[in-house]
Amino acid sequence: AVEILSRAIADNPQNDEAIELLRQALESTDAGNSAVAIESLQQAVFANPENVSLIQLLAQIQADSGRLGEAAKTLREAAAKIEPTNKN
């Protein structure tokens, strides 16, 4: 399920239902599936850098997989891209 949902999100990063289903599936999965999801989500975030749901899910999976440095980097990079547009 994780692999199929990951591919669906990579193909259509705006699919909020698939993002939520992937989040649920990853709560009960192993590290091997997390790696597949991380790779797909990285591609989806690259294509849609302002999609907060994707960014949050990617950072969460990275952190849950013990990749805390990557999770922090994901969040920092996202904040840097989003923050300049919010300044008044």
Short mmCIF file of the C-alpha atoms (twelve columns), coordinates in Angstrom:
data_MODEL
# 
_entry.id   MODEL 
# 
loop_
_atom_site.group_PDB 
_atom_site.id 
_atom_site.type_symbol 
_atom_site.label_atom_id 
_atom_site.label_alt_id 
_atom_site.label_comp_id 
_atom_site.label_asym_id 
_atom_site.label_seq_id 
_atom_site.Cartn_x 
_atom_site.Cartn_y 
_atom_site.Cartn_z 
_atom_site.pdbx_PDB_model_num 
ATOM 1  C CA . ALA A 1  0.000  0.000  0.000  1 
ATOM 2  C CA . VAL A 2  2.815  2.409  0.867  1 
ATOM 3  C CA . GLU A 3  4.513  1.946  -2.481 1 
ATOM 4  C CA . ILE A 4  1.289  2.445  -4.452 1 
ATOM 5  C CA . LEU A 5  0.315  5.535  -2.468 1 
ATOM 6  C CA . SER A 6  3.830  6.929  -2.770 1 
ATOM 7  C CA . ARG A 7  3.674  6.589  -6.540 1 
ATOM 8  C CA . ALA A 8  0.215  8.160  -6.613 1 
ATOM 9  C CA . ILE A 9  1.515  11.166 -4.679 1 
ATOM 10 C CA . ALA A 10 4.586  11.459 -6.888 1 
ATOM 11 C CA . ASP A 11 2.269  11.495 -9.915 1 
ATOM 12 C CA . ASN A 12 -0.246 13.885 -8.339 1 
ATOM 13 C CA . PRO A 13 1.200  15.783 -5.353 1 
ATOM 14 C CA . GLN A 14 -2.051 17.715 -4.915 1 
ATOM 15 C CA . ASN A 15 -3.949 14.524 -4.007 1 
ATOM 16 C CA . ASP A 16 -4.749 15.275 -0.358 1 
ATOM 17 C CA . GLU A 17 -6.608 11.990 0.093  1 
ATOM 18 C CA . ALA A 18 -3.568 9.968  -1.010 1 
ATOM 19 C CA . ILE A 19 -1.336 12.038 1.284  1 
ATOM 20 C CA . GLU A 20 -3.561 11.265 4.273  1 
ATOM 21 C CA . LEU A 21 -3.810 7.574  3.365  1 
ATOM 22 C CA . LEU A 22 -0.018 7.385  3.065  1 
ATOM 23 C CA . ARG A 23 0.345  9.046  6.467  1 
ATOM 24 C CA . GLN A 24 -1.957 6.391  7.968  1 
ATOM 25 C CA . ALA A 25 -0.240 3.515  6.180  1 
ATOM 26 C CA . LEU A 26 3.190  4.628  7.357  1 
ATOM 27 C CA . GLU A 27 2.099  4.570  10.985 1 
ATOM 28 C CA . SER A 28 2.087  0.771  10.809 1 
ATOM 29 C CA . THR A 29 4.897  0.015  8.381  1 
ATOM 30 C CA . ASP A 30 8.580  -0.892 8.446  1 
ATOM 31 C CA . ALA A 31 11.692 1.094  7.548  1 
ATOM 32 C CA . GLY A 32 11.904 -0.355 4.039  1 
ATOM 33 C CA . ASN A 33 8.580  1.149  3.081  1 
ATOM 34 C CA . SER A 34 9.565  4.418  4.720  1 
ATOM 35 C CA . ALA A 35 12.543 4.677  2.381  1 
ATOM 36 C CA . VAL A 36 10.259 4.281  -0.647 1 
ATOM 37 C CA . ALA A 37 7.875  6.895  0.721  1 
ATOM 38 C CA . ILE A 38 10.696 9.331  1.493  1 
ATOM 39 C CA . GLU A 39 12.032 9.094  -2.047 1 
ATOM 40 C CA . SER A 40 8.602  9.663  -3.595 1 
ATOM 41 C CA . LEU A 41 7.762  12.497 -1.227 1 
ATOM 42 C CA . GLN A 42 11.077 14.217 -1.940 1 
ATOM 43 C CA . GLN A 43 10.162 14.211 -5.623 1 
ATOM 44 C CA . ALA A 44 6.679  15.497 -4.862 1 
ATOM 45 C CA . VAL A 45 8.001  18.278 -2.609 1 
ATOM 46 C CA . PHE A 46 10.530 19.261 -5.276 1 
ATOM 47 C CA . ALA A 47 7.685  19.613 -7.786 1 
ATOM 48 C CA . ASN A 48 5.402  21.377 -5.258 1 
ATOM 49 C CA . PRO A 49 7.609  23.241 -2.769 1 
ATOM 50 C CA . GLU A 50 4.701  25.152 -1.242 1 
ATOM 51 C CA . ASN A 51 2.540  22.114 -0.434 1 
ATOM 52 C CA . VAL A 52 2.683  22.188 3.358  1 
ATOM 53 C CA . SER A 53 0.988  18.779 3.770  1 
ATOM 54 C CA . LEU A 54 3.684  17.101 1.685  1 
ATOM 55 C CA . ILE A 55 6.476  18.907 3.513  1 
ATOM 56 C CA . GLN A 56 5.079  17.981 6.923  1 
ATOM 57 C CA . LEU A 57 4.613  14.349 5.935  1 
ATOM 58 C CA . LEU A 58 8.108  14.111 4.474  1 
ATOM 59 C CA . ALA A 59 9.681  15.622 7.598  1 
ATOM 60 C CA . GLN A 60 7.590  13.363 9.852  1 
ATOM 61 C CA . ILE A 61 8.616  10.209 7.987  1 
ATOM 62 C CA . GLN A 62 12.251 11.288 7.970  1 
ATOM 63 C CA . ALA A 63 12.161 11.910 11.725 1 
ATOM 64 C CA . ASP A 64 10.306 8.657  12.438 1 
ATOM 65 C CA . SER A 65 12.947 6.815  10.398 1 
ATOM 66 C CA . GLY A 66 15.734 8.280  12.538 1 
ATOM 67 C CA . ARG A 67 16.762 10.802 9.888  1 
ATOM 68 C CA . LEU A 68 16.442 13.795 12.185 1 
ATOM 69 C CA . GLY A 69 19.021 15.873 10.317 1 
ATOM 70 C CA . GLU A 70 17.173 15.362 7.045  1 
ATOM 71 C CA . ALA A 71 13.854 16.220 8.699  1 
ATOM 72 C CA . ALA A 72 15.275 19.459 10.088 1 
ATOM 73 C CA . LYS A 73 16.773 20.312 6.689  1 
ATOM 74 C CA . THR A 74 13.438 19.653 4.957  1 
ATOM 75 C CA . LEU A 75 11.658 22.024 7.327  1 
ATOM 76 C CA . ARG A 76 14.380 24.722 7.136  1 
ATOM 77 C CA . GLU A 77 14.395 24.678 3.335  1 
ATOM 78 C CA . ALA A 78 10.602 24.828 3.186  1 
ATOM 79 C CA . ALA A 79 10.510 27.737 5.627  1 
ATOM 80 C CA . ALA A 80 13.127 29.599 3.615  1 
ATOM 81 C CA . LYS A 81 11.074 29.225 0.429  1 
ATOM 82 C CA . ILE A 82 7.764  30.153 2.007  1 
ATOM 83 C CA . GLU A 83 8.876  32.876 4.434  1 
ATOM 84 C CA . PRO A 84 9.971  35.538 1.901  1 
ATOM 85 C CA . THR A 85 6.494  35.584 0.350  1 
ATOM 86 C CA . ASN A 86 4.911  36.253 3.744  1 
ATOM 87 C CA . LYS A 87 6.986  39.311 4.689  1 
ATOM 88 C CA . ASN A 88 5.205  42.648 4.686  1 
# 
